[in-house]
């Protein structure tokens, strides 16, 4: 869709450390494309657990990505 964007965010919220992607409660139109961790690319699955300082590539609407940015900071 035309209104979708791709961004990369770093997880700075320590409350998300160890949380599974499926438990993030992301907006419905947001998709985690990949996770960069210690020089490696992970293709995210629902059971993939996030770590503090992971870099996450997301796809979603501008409004949803703003919401996720607040969640990750």
N, CA, C and O atoms as a CHARMM CRD file, in Angstrom:
* protein
*
  292
    1    1 UNK  N      0.83100  -1.18000   0.00000 PROA 1      0.00000
    2    1 UNK  CA     0.00000   0.00000   0.00000 PROA 1      0.00000
    3    1 UNK  C      0.87400   1.24000   0.00000 PROA 1      0.00000
    4    1 UNK  O      1.99900   1.22200   0.49900 PROA 1      0.00000
    5    2 UNK  N      0.35000   2.31000  -0.56000 PROA 2      0.00000
    6    2 UNK  CA     1.14000   3.52400  -0.70500 PROA 2      0.00000
    7    2 UNK  C      1.43800   4.22000   0.61300 PROA 2      0.00000
    8    2 UNK  O      2.46300   4.89200   0.72900 PROA 2      0.00000
    9    3 UNK  N      0.58500   4.08000   1.59500 PROA 3      0.00000
   10    3 UNK  CA     0.78000   4.80700   2.84900 PROA 3      0.00000
   11    3 UNK  C      1.68300   4.07200   3.83500 PROA 3      0.00000
   12    3 UNK  O      1.83900   4.51100   4.97400 PROA 3      0.00000
   13    4 UNK  N      2.26600   2.98300   3.41900 PROA 4      0.00000
   14    4 UNK  CA     3.14700   2.21800   4.30500 PROA 4      0.00000
   15    4 UNK  C      4.58900   2.67000   4.14000 PROA 4      0.00000
   16    4 UNK  O      5.02300   3.06200   3.05700 PROA 4      0.00000
   17    5 UNK  N      5.32400   2.60100   5.26000 PROA 5      0.00000
   18    5 UNK  CA     6.73000   2.97600   5.27700 PROA 5      0.00000
   19    5 UNK  C      7.53200   1.89100   5.97200 PROA 5      0.00000
   20    5 UNK  O      6.98900   1.09000   6.73300 PROA 5      0.00000
   21    6 UNK  N      8.81700   1.87500   5.70400 PROA 6      0.00000
   22    6 UNK  CA     9.73700   0.96500   6.38300 PROA 6      0.00000
   23    6 UNK  C     10.69400   1.81000   7.20200 PROA 6      0.00000
   24    6 UNK  O     11.27800   2.77000   6.69900 PROA 6      0.00000
   25    7 UNK  N     10.85100   1.44200   8.48000 PROA 7      0.00000
   26    7 UNK  CA    11.81300   2.13700   9.33500 PROA 7      0.00000
   27    7 UNK  C     12.61400   1.10900  10.13200 PROA 7      0.00000
   28    7 UNK  O     12.21400  -0.04700  10.27100 PROA 7      0.00000
   29    8 UNK  N     13.74600   1.55900  10.64800 PROA 8      0.00000
   30    8 UNK  CA    14.56400   0.72300  11.53400 PROA 8      0.00000
   31    8 UNK  C     14.69400   1.45400  12.86700 PROA 8      0.00000
   32    8 UNK  O     15.06700   2.62600  12.91500 PROA 8      0.00000
   33    9 UNK  N     14.38100   0.74600  13.93800 PROA 9      0.00000
   34    9 UNK  CA    14.43900   1.32000  15.28400 PROA 9      0.00000
   35    9 UNK  C     15.31800   0.46600  16.18300 PROA 9      0.00000
   36    9 UNK  O     15.40700  -0.75000  16.01500 PROA 9      0.00000
   37   10 UNK  N     15.96000   1.11800  17.13300 PROA 10     0.00000
   38   10 UNK  CA    16.71900   0.39400  18.15100 PROA 10     0.00000
   39   10 UNK  C     15.85300   0.27100  19.40100 PROA 10     0.00000
   40   10 UNK  O     15.18900   1.22700  19.80300 PROA 10     0.00000
   41   11 UNK  N     15.86500  -0.89200  20.00100 PROA 11     0.00000
   42   11 UNK  CA    15.10800  -1.09700  21.22900 PROA 11     0.00000
   43   11 UNK  C     15.89500  -0.49900  22.38600 PROA 11     0.00000
   44   11 UNK  O     16.96900  -0.98400  22.74000 PROA 11     0.00000
   45   12 UNK  N     15.34700   0.55500  22.96600 PROA 12     0.00000
   46   12 UNK  CA    15.98000   1.23000  24.10200 PROA 12     0.00000
   47   12 UNK  C     15.15700   1.07800  25.37300 PROA 12     0.00000
   48   12 UNK  O     15.59300   1.47600  26.45300 PROA 12     0.00000
   49   13 UNK  N     13.97400   0.50400  25.24200 PROA 13     0.00000
   50   13 UNK  CA    13.09400   0.28800  26.38300 PROA 13     0.00000
   51   13 UNK  C     13.47000  -1.04400  27.03300 PROA 13     0.00000
   52   13 UNK  O     13.23300  -2.10500  26.45500 PROA 13     0.00000
   53   14 UNK  N     14.04600  -0.99400  28.21300 PROA 14     0.00000
   54   14 UNK  CA    14.49700  -2.22300  28.87700 PROA 14     0.00000
   55   14 UNK  C     13.33200  -3.14700  29.24000 PROA 14     0.00000
   56   14 UNK  O     13.54500  -4.33500  29.48000 PROA 14     0.00000
   57   15 UNK  N     12.11000  -2.62200  29.28400 PROA 15     0.00000
   58   15 UNK  CA    10.94000  -3.45800  29.55800 PROA 15     0.00000
   59   15 UNK  C     10.65700  -4.44400  28.43000 PROA 15     0.00000
   60   15 UNK  O      9.94700  -5.43000  28.62900 PROA 15     0.00000
   61   16 UNK  N     11.20700  -4.18300  27.24900 PROA 16     0.00000
   62   16 UNK  CA    10.98600  -5.07900  26.10300 PROA 16     0.00000
   63   16 UNK  C     12.03500  -6.18300  26.01700 PROA 16     0.00000
   64   16 UNK  O     11.88500  -7.11700  25.22900 PROA 16     0.00000
   65   17 UNK  N     13.09500  -6.08600  26.82000 PROA 17     0.00000
   66   17 UNK  CA    14.15800  -7.08900  26.79900 PROA 17     0.00000
   67   17 UNK  C     13.59900  -8.45100  27.21000 PROA 17     0.00000
   68   17 UNK  O     13.07200  -8.60500  28.31100 PROA 17     0.00000
   69   18 UNK  N     13.71700  -9.43700  26.31800 PROA 18     0.00000
   70   18 UNK  CA    13.23200 -10.79000  26.58600 PROA 18     0.00000
   71   18 UNK  C     11.79200 -11.03200  26.16300 PROA 18     0.00000
   72   18 UNK  O     11.30600 -12.15900  26.25900 PROA 18     0.00000
   73   19 UNK  N     11.10100  -9.99800  25.69800 PROA 19     0.00000
   74   19 UNK  CA     9.70700 -10.13500  25.28100 PROA 19     0.00000
   75   19 UNK  C      9.63400 -10.75900  23.88900 PROA 19     0.00000
   76   19 UNK  O     10.40900 -10.39200  23.00600 PROA 19     0.00000
   77   20 UNK  N      8.72000 -11.68900  23.68800 PROA 20     0.00000
   78   20 UNK  CA     8.52600 -12.30100  22.37500 PROA 20     0.00000
   79   20 UNK  C      7.82800 -11.30300  21.44900 PROA 20     0.00000
   80   20 UNK  O      7.00100 -10.50700  21.89400 PROA 20     0.00000
   81   21 UNK  N      8.16400 -11.35300  20.17500 PROA 21     0.00000
   82   21 UNK  CA     7.56800 -10.45200  19.18500 PROA 21     0.00000
   83   21 UNK  C      6.04300 -10.52700  19.24300 PROA 21     0.00000
   84   21 UNK  O      5.37600  -9.49600  19.14900 PROA 21     0.00000
   85   22 UNK  N      5.48900 -11.71100  19.39400 PROA 22     0.00000
   86   22 UNK  CA     4.02500 -11.87100  19.40900 PROA 22     0.00000
   87   22 UNK  C      3.37100 -11.17800  20.59300 PROA 22     0.00000
   88   22 UNK  O      2.16900 -10.91500  20.56700 PROA 22     0.00000
   89   23 UNK  N      4.14700 -10.87600  21.63300 PROA 23     0.00000
   90   23 UNK  CA     3.60700 -10.22800  22.82600 PROA 23     0.00000
   91   23 UNK  C      3.76700  -8.70900  22.81700 PROA 23     0.00000
   92   23 UNK  O      3.43400  -8.05400  23.80400 PROA 23     0.00000
   93   24 UNK  N      4.26500  -8.14300  21.73200 PROA 24     0.00000
   94   24 UNK  CA     4.48800  -6.70200  21.64800 PROA 24     0.00000
   95   24 UNK  C      3.19900  -5.88500  21.58700 PROA 24     0.00000
   96   24 UNK  O      3.19400  -4.72100  21.98600 PROA 24     0.00000
   97   25 UNK  N      2.12900  -6.46000  21.10700 PROA 25     0.00000
   98   25 UNK  CA     0.86100  -5.73300  20.92100 PROA 25     0.00000
   99   25 UNK  C      1.06000  -4.54500  19.98500 PROA 25     0.00000
  100   25 UNK  O      0.70400  -3.40900  20.30100 PROA 25     0.00000
  101   26 UNK  N      1.63500  -4.84200  18.83500 PROA 26     0.00000
  102   26 UNK  CA     1.84900  -3.82300  17.81200 PROA 26     0.00000
  103   26 UNK  C      0.52600  -3.46600  17.16000 PROA 26     0.00000
  104   26 UNK  O     -0.41500  -4.25800  17.19100 PROA 26     0.00000
  105   27 UNK  N      0.44400  -2.25800  16.55800 PROA 27     0.00000
  106   27 UNK  CA    -0.75200  -1.91800  15.78800 PROA 27     0.00000
  107   27 UNK  C     -0.98400  -2.96700  14.69200 PROA 27     0.00000
  108   27 UNK  O     -0.03700  -3.56900  14.18700 PROA 27     0.00000
  109   28 UNK  N     -2.23400  -3.17000  14.34000 PROA 28     0.00000
  110   28 UNK  CA    -2.61300  -4.23300  13.39600 PROA 28     0.00000
  111   28 UNK  C     -1.91500  -4.12100  12.03600 PROA 28     0.00000
  112   28 UNK  O     -1.67400  -5.14000  11.38900 PROA 28     0.00000
  113   29 UNK  N     -1.59200  -2.92400  11.59900 PROA 29     0.00000
  114   29 UNK  CA    -0.99400  -2.75600  10.27200 PROA 29     0.00000
  115   29 UNK  C      0.53400  -2.73900  10.30800 PROA 29     0.00000
  116   29 UNK  O      1.17100  -2.34300   9.33200 PROA 29     0.00000
  117   30 UNK  N      1.12200  -3.16200  11.41700 PROA 30     0.00000
  118   30 UNK  CA     2.57500  -3.12600  11.57800 PROA 30     0.00000
  119   30 UNK  C      3.15000  -4.53400  11.52000 PROA 30     0.00000
  120   30 UNK  O      2.61300  -5.46400  12.12100 PROA 30     0.00000
  121   31 UNK  N      4.23600  -4.67400  10.79700 PROA 31     0.00000
  122   31 UNK  CA     4.88300  -5.96400  10.61400 PROA 31     0.00000
  123   31 UNK  C      6.37500  -5.83900  10.93100 PROA 31     0.00000
  124   31 UNK  O      7.04000  -4.92200  10.45000 PROA 31     0.00000
  125   32 UNK  N      6.89400  -6.76100  11.73900 PROA 32     0.00000
  126   32 UNK  CA     8.33000  -6.82300  12.01500 PROA 32     0.00000
  127   32 UNK  C      8.95900  -7.62100  10.87700 PROA 32     0.00000
  128   32 UNK  O      8.64800  -8.79800  10.69500 PROA 32     0.00000
  129   33 UNK  N      9.83800  -6.98300  10.11400 PROA 33     0.00000
  130   33 UNK  CA    10.45900  -7.63600   8.96200 PROA 33     0.00000
  131   33 UNK  C     11.71700  -8.41000   9.34500 PROA 33     0.00000
  132   33 UNK  O     11.92900  -9.53400   8.89200 PROA 33     0.00000
  133   34 UNK  N     12.54400  -7.79700  10.18200 PROA 34     0.00000
  134   34 UNK  CA    13.78300  -8.45700  10.59200 PROA 34     0.00000
  135   34 UNK  C     14.33700  -7.79200  11.83800 PROA 34     0.00000
  136   34 UNK  O     13.94300  -6.68800  12.21600 PROA 34     0.00000
  137   35 UNK  N     15.25400  -8.49300  12.45300 PROA 35     0.00000
  138   35 UNK  CA    15.92500  -7.99600  13.65100 PROA 35     0.00000
  139   35 UNK  C     17.42900  -8.13900  13.43200 PROA 35     0.00000
  140   35 UNK  O     17.90800  -9.19300  13.01300 PROA 35     0.00000
  141   36 UNK  N     18.17100  -7.06500  13.72100 PROA 36     0.00000
  142   36 UNK  CA    19.63600  -7.08700  13.64700 PROA 36     0.00000
  143   36 UNK  C     20.15600  -7.21100  15.06300 PROA 36     0.00000
  144   36 UNK  O     19.83800  -6.38900  15.92100 PROA 36     0.00000
  145   37 UNK  N     20.95200  -8.23100  15.30800 PROA 37     0.00000
  146   37 UNK  CA    21.50100  -8.45800  16.64500 PROA 37     0.00000
  147   37 UNK  C     22.95600  -8.88500  16.52600 PROA 37     0.00000
  148   37 UNK  O     23.26600  -9.90500  15.91100 PROA 37     0.00000
  149   38 UNK  N     23.84200  -8.09800  17.11900 PROA 38     0.00000
  150   38 UNK  CA    25.26600  -8.42300  17.16900 PROA 38     0.00000
  151   38 UNK  C     25.82200  -8.82300  15.79700 PROA 38     0.00000
  152   38 UNK  O     26.53200  -9.82100  15.67000 PROA 38     0.00000
  153   39 UNK  N     25.49200  -8.03400  14.78200 PROA 39     0.00000
  154   39 UNK  CA    26.01000  -8.26100  13.44000 PROA 39     0.00000
  155   39 UNK  C     25.30300  -9.33800  12.64000 PROA 39     0.00000
  156   39 UNK  O     25.71700  -9.63400  11.51900 PROA 39     0.00000
  157   40 UNK  N     24.26100  -9.92700  13.17500 PROA 40     0.00000
  158   40 UNK  CA    23.51700 -10.97000  12.47000 PROA 40     0.00000
  159   40 UNK  C     22.08900 -10.52600  12.21400 PROA 40     0.00000
  160   40 UNK  O     21.50700  -9.77800  13.00000 PROA 40     0.00000
  161   41 UNK  N     21.53500 -10.99400  11.11000 PROA 41     0.00000
  162   41 UNK  CA    20.15000 -10.71200  10.76900 PROA 41     0.00000
  163   41 UNK  C     19.28200 -11.88400  11.17800 PROA 41     0.00000
  164   41 UNK  O     19.57000 -13.03100  10.83600 PROA 41     0.00000
  165   42 UNK  N     18.21800 -11.59200  11.91200 PROA 42     0.00000
  166   42 UNK  CA    17.25000 -12.60700  12.29600 PROA 42     0.00000
  167   42 UNK  C     15.94600 -12.32200  11.56900 PROA 42     0.00000
  168   42 UNK  O     15.48000 -11.18300  11.55600 PROA 42     0.00000
  169   43 UNK  N     15.36000 -13.33200  10.97000 PROA 43     0.00000
  170   43 UNK  CA    14.02200 -13.19900  10.40900 PROA 43     0.00000
  171   43 UNK  C     13.08000 -13.46900  11.57100 PROA 43     0.00000
  172   43 UNK  O     13.07100 -14.56400  12.13300 PROA 43     0.00000
  173   44 UNK  N     12.29100 -12.47200  11.92500 PROA 44     0.00000
  174   44 UNK  CA    11.49500 -12.59400  13.13800 PROA 44     0.00000
  175   44 UNK  C     10.34200 -13.57100  12.97200 PROA 44     0.00000
  176   44 UNK  O      9.70400 -13.65200  11.92200 PROA 44     0.00000
  177   45 UNK  N     10.10600 -14.29000  14.01900 PROA 45     0.00000
  178   45 UNK  CA     8.95300 -15.18200  14.15900 PROA 45     0.00000
  179   45 UNK  C      8.21200 -14.68400  15.38900 PROA 45     0.00000
  180   45 UNK  O      8.74800 -13.86400  16.13500 PROA 45     0.00000
  181   46 UNK  N      7.02500 -15.14600  15.61200 PROA 46     0.00000
  182   46 UNK  CA     6.27200 -14.73100  16.78700 PROA 46     0.00000
  183   46 UNK  C      6.97700 -15.07800  18.07700 PROA 46     0.00000
  184   46 UNK  O      6.85400 -14.35800  19.06800 PROA 46     0.00000
  185   47 UNK  N      7.71700 -16.17400  18.07600 PROA 47     0.00000
  186   47 UNK  CA     8.39300 -16.62800  19.29600 PROA 47     0.00000
  187   47 UNK  C      9.77500 -15.98800  19.48700 PROA 47     0.00000
  188   47 UNK  O     10.40000 -16.19100  20.52800 PROA 47     0.00000
  189   48 UNK  N     10.26300 -15.22000  18.50200 PROA 48     0.00000
  190   48 UNK  CA    11.56900 -14.57200  18.62200 PROA 48     0.00000
  191   48 UNK  C     11.54000 -13.59200  19.79000 PROA 48     0.00000
  192   48 UNK  O     10.65200 -12.74400  19.87400 PROA 48     0.00000
  193   49 UNK  N     12.49600 -13.70800  20.67400 PROA 49     0.00000
  194   49 UNK  CA    12.56500 -12.82300  21.84400 PROA 49     0.00000
  195   49 UNK  C     13.50200 -11.65200  21.54000 PROA 49     0.00000
  196   49 UNK  O     14.60400 -11.82800  21.01900 PROA 49     0.00000
  197   50 UNK  N     13.03700 -10.47500  21.87500 PROA 50     0.00000
  198   50 UNK  CA    13.80800  -9.26400  21.64400 PROA 50     0.00000
  199   50 UNK  C     14.85300  -9.08700  22.72600 PROA 50     0.00000
  200   50 UNK  O     14.71200  -9.58300  23.84400 PROA 50     0.00000
  201   51 UNK  N     15.90200  -8.37000  22.37000 PROA 51     0.00000
  202   51 UNK  CA    16.94600  -8.03000  23.32500 PROA 51     0.00000
  203   51 UNK  C     17.18200  -6.52400  23.26500 PROA 51     0.00000
  204   51 UNK  O     17.05100  -5.89600  22.21400 PROA 51     0.00000
  205   52 UNK  N     17.52900  -5.97100  24.40900 PROA 52     0.00000
  206   52 UNK  CA    17.88800  -4.56000  24.48700 PROA 52     0.00000
  207   52 UNK  C     18.98300  -4.27000  23.46300 PROA 52     0.00000
  208   52 UNK  O     19.95200  -5.02000  23.34800 PROA 52     0.00000
  209   53 UNK  N     18.82000  -3.18500  22.72900 PROA 53     0.00000
  210   53 UNK  CA    19.75200  -2.72500  21.69000 PROA 53     0.00000
  211   53 UNK  C     19.59000  -3.45200  20.35500 PROA 53     0.00000
  212   53 UNK  O     20.34000  -3.16500  19.42100 PROA 53     0.00000
  213   54 UNK  N     18.63300  -4.38900  20.22800 PROA 54     0.00000
  214   54 UNK  CA    18.33000  -4.94800  18.91100 PROA 54     0.00000
  215   54 UNK  C     17.89500  -3.82200  17.99500 PROA 54     0.00000
  216   54 UNK  O     17.28600  -2.85200  18.44600 PROA 54     0.00000
  217   55 UNK  N     18.20300  -3.94300  16.70800 PROA 55     0.00000
  218   55 UNK  CA    17.68900  -3.01200  15.70000 PROA 55     0.00000
  219   55 UNK  C     16.61600  -3.76500  14.93500 PROA 55     0.00000
  220   55 UNK  O     16.86900  -4.83300  14.37700 PROA 55     0.00000
  221   56 UNK  N     15.42400  -3.20400  14.91300 PROA 56     0.00000
  222   56 UNK  CA    14.26100  -3.87200  14.35000 PROA 56     0.00000
  223   56 UNK  C     13.77800  -3.09600  13.12600 PROA 56     0.00000
  224   56 UNK  O     13.59200  -1.88100  13.19000 PROA 56     0.00000
  225   57 UNK  N     13.57700  -3.80200  12.01000 PROA 57     0.00000
  226   57 UNK  CA    13.03700  -3.20500  10.79800 PROA 57     0.00000
  227   57 UNK  C     11.54700  -3.49500  10.76100 PROA 57     0.00000
  228   57 UNK  O     11.12000  -4.64500  10.85700 PROA 57     0.00000
  229   58 UNK  N     10.75000  -2.41600  10.61800 PROA 58     0.00000
  230   58 UNK  CA     9.29800  -2.52500  10.66700 PROA 58     0.00000
  231   58 UNK  C      8.65600  -1.91900   9.43500 PROA 58     0.00000
  232   58 UNK  O      9.21100  -1.01400   8.81100 PROA 58     0.00000
  233   59 UNK  N      7.48200  -2.42500   9.09000 PROA 59     0.00000
  234   59 UNK  CA     6.65800  -1.91200   8.00100 PROA 59     0.00000
  235   59 UNK  C      5.32100  -1.51800   8.59900 PROA 59     0.00000
  236   59 UNK  O      4.73600  -2.28400   9.36500 PROA 59     0.00000
  237   60 UNK  N      4.82900  -0.33500   8.26100 PROA 60     0.00000
  238   60 UNK  CA     3.52400   0.07500   8.77300 PROA 60     0.00000
  239   60 UNK  C      3.16100   1.47700   8.31800 PROA 60     0.00000
  240   60 UNK  O      3.93000   2.14000   7.62200 PROA 60     0.00000
  241   61 UNK  N      1.97800   1.91800   8.72200 PROA 61     0.00000
  242   61 UNK  CA     1.54600   3.28200   8.40600 PROA 61     0.00000
  243   61 UNK  C      2.34600   4.25700   9.26700 PROA 61     0.00000
  244   61 UNK  O      2.92400   3.87200  10.28300 PROA 61     0.00000
  245   62 UNK  N      2.37200   5.50600   8.85600 PROA 62     0.00000
  246   62 UNK  CA     3.13100   6.51200   9.59100 PROA 62     0.00000
  247   62 UNK  C      2.62900   6.62200  11.02900 PROA 62     0.00000
  248   62 UNK  O      3.43400   6.69700  11.95700 PROA 62     0.00000
  249   63 UNK  N      1.31300   6.63300  11.22700 PROA 63     0.00000
  250   63 UNK  CA     0.75300   6.74800  12.58000 PROA 63     0.00000
  251   63 UNK  C      1.17700   5.56300  13.45100 PROA 63     0.00000
  252   63 UNK  O      1.56100   5.74100  14.60700 PROA 63     0.00000
  253   64 UNK  N      1.10400   4.36600  12.89500 PROA 64     0.00000
  254   64 UNK  CA     1.47100   3.17000  13.65500 PROA 64     0.00000
  255   64 UNK  C      2.95000   3.14800  13.98900 PROA 64     0.00000
  256   64 UNK  O      3.33100   2.73900  15.08600 PROA 64     0.00000
  257   65 UNK  N      3.78600   3.57800  13.06300 PROA 65     0.00000
  258   65 UNK  CA     5.22600   3.58400  13.30500 PROA 65     0.00000
  259   65 UNK  C      5.60700   4.62100  14.36500 PROA 65     0.00000
  260   65 UNK  O      6.56100   4.41500  15.11500 PROA 65     0.00000
  261   66 UNK  N      4.87700   5.71900  14.43100 PROA 66     0.00000
  262   66 UNK  CA     5.09600   6.69900  15.49400 PROA 66     0.00000
  263   66 UNK  C      4.77700   6.06600  16.84500 PROA 66     0.00000
  264   66 UNK  O      5.51400   6.25200  17.81300 PROA 66     0.00000
  265   67 UNK  N      3.67900   5.31900  16.90600 PROA 67     0.00000
  266   67 UNK  CA     3.29600   4.62500  18.14300 PROA 67     0.00000
  267   67 UNK  C      4.35400   3.60100  18.55900 PROA 67     0.00000
  268   67 UNK  O      4.69400   3.49700  19.73700 PROA 67     0.00000
  269   68 UNK  N      4.87000   2.84700  17.58800 PROA 68     0.00000
  270   68 UNK  CA     5.89200   1.83600  17.88800 PROA 68     0.00000
  271   68 UNK  C      7.18900   2.50500  18.32800 PROA 68     0.00000
  272   68 UNK  O      7.87400   1.99800  19.21600 PROA 68     0.00000
  273   69 UNK  N      7.53100   3.63300  17.71900 PROA 69     0.00000
  274   69 UNK  CA     8.73300   4.36200  18.10700 PROA 69     0.00000
  275   69 UNK  C      8.66800   4.74200  19.58400 PROA 69     0.00000
  276   69 UNK  O      9.65800   4.61400  20.30500 PROA 69     0.00000
  277   70 UNK  N      7.51900   5.20400  20.02700 PROA 70     0.00000
  278   70 UNK  CA     7.33800   5.55300  21.45200 PROA 70     0.00000
  279   70 UNK  C      7.48700   4.31100  22.33100 PROA 70     0.00000
  280   70 UNK  O      8.05700   4.37900  23.42100 PROA 70     0.00000
  281   71 UNK  N      6.97800   3.19200  21.85800 PROA 71     0.00000
  282   71 UNK  CA     7.03800   1.93700  22.62100 PROA 71     0.00000
  283   71 UNK  C      8.48400   1.47200  22.77900 PROA 71     0.00000
  284   71 UNK  O      8.86400   0.98900  23.84500 PROA 71     0.00000
  285   72 UNK  N      9.29200   1.61200  21.73200 PROA 72     0.00000
  286   72 UNK  CA    10.66500   1.11900  21.72900 PROA 72     0.00000
  287   72 UNK  C     11.63300   2.01700  22.49900 PROA 72     0.00000
  288   72 UNK  O     12.68400   1.55000  22.93900 PROA 72     0.00000
  289   73 UNK  N     11.29600   3.29600  22.66800 PROA 73     0.00000
  290   73 UNK  CA    12.19200   4.24300  23.37400 PROA 73     0.00000
  291   73 UNK  C     12.07000   4.14100  24.86100 PROA 73     0.00000
  292   73 UNK  O     12.75100   4.86500  25.58800 PROA 73     0.00000
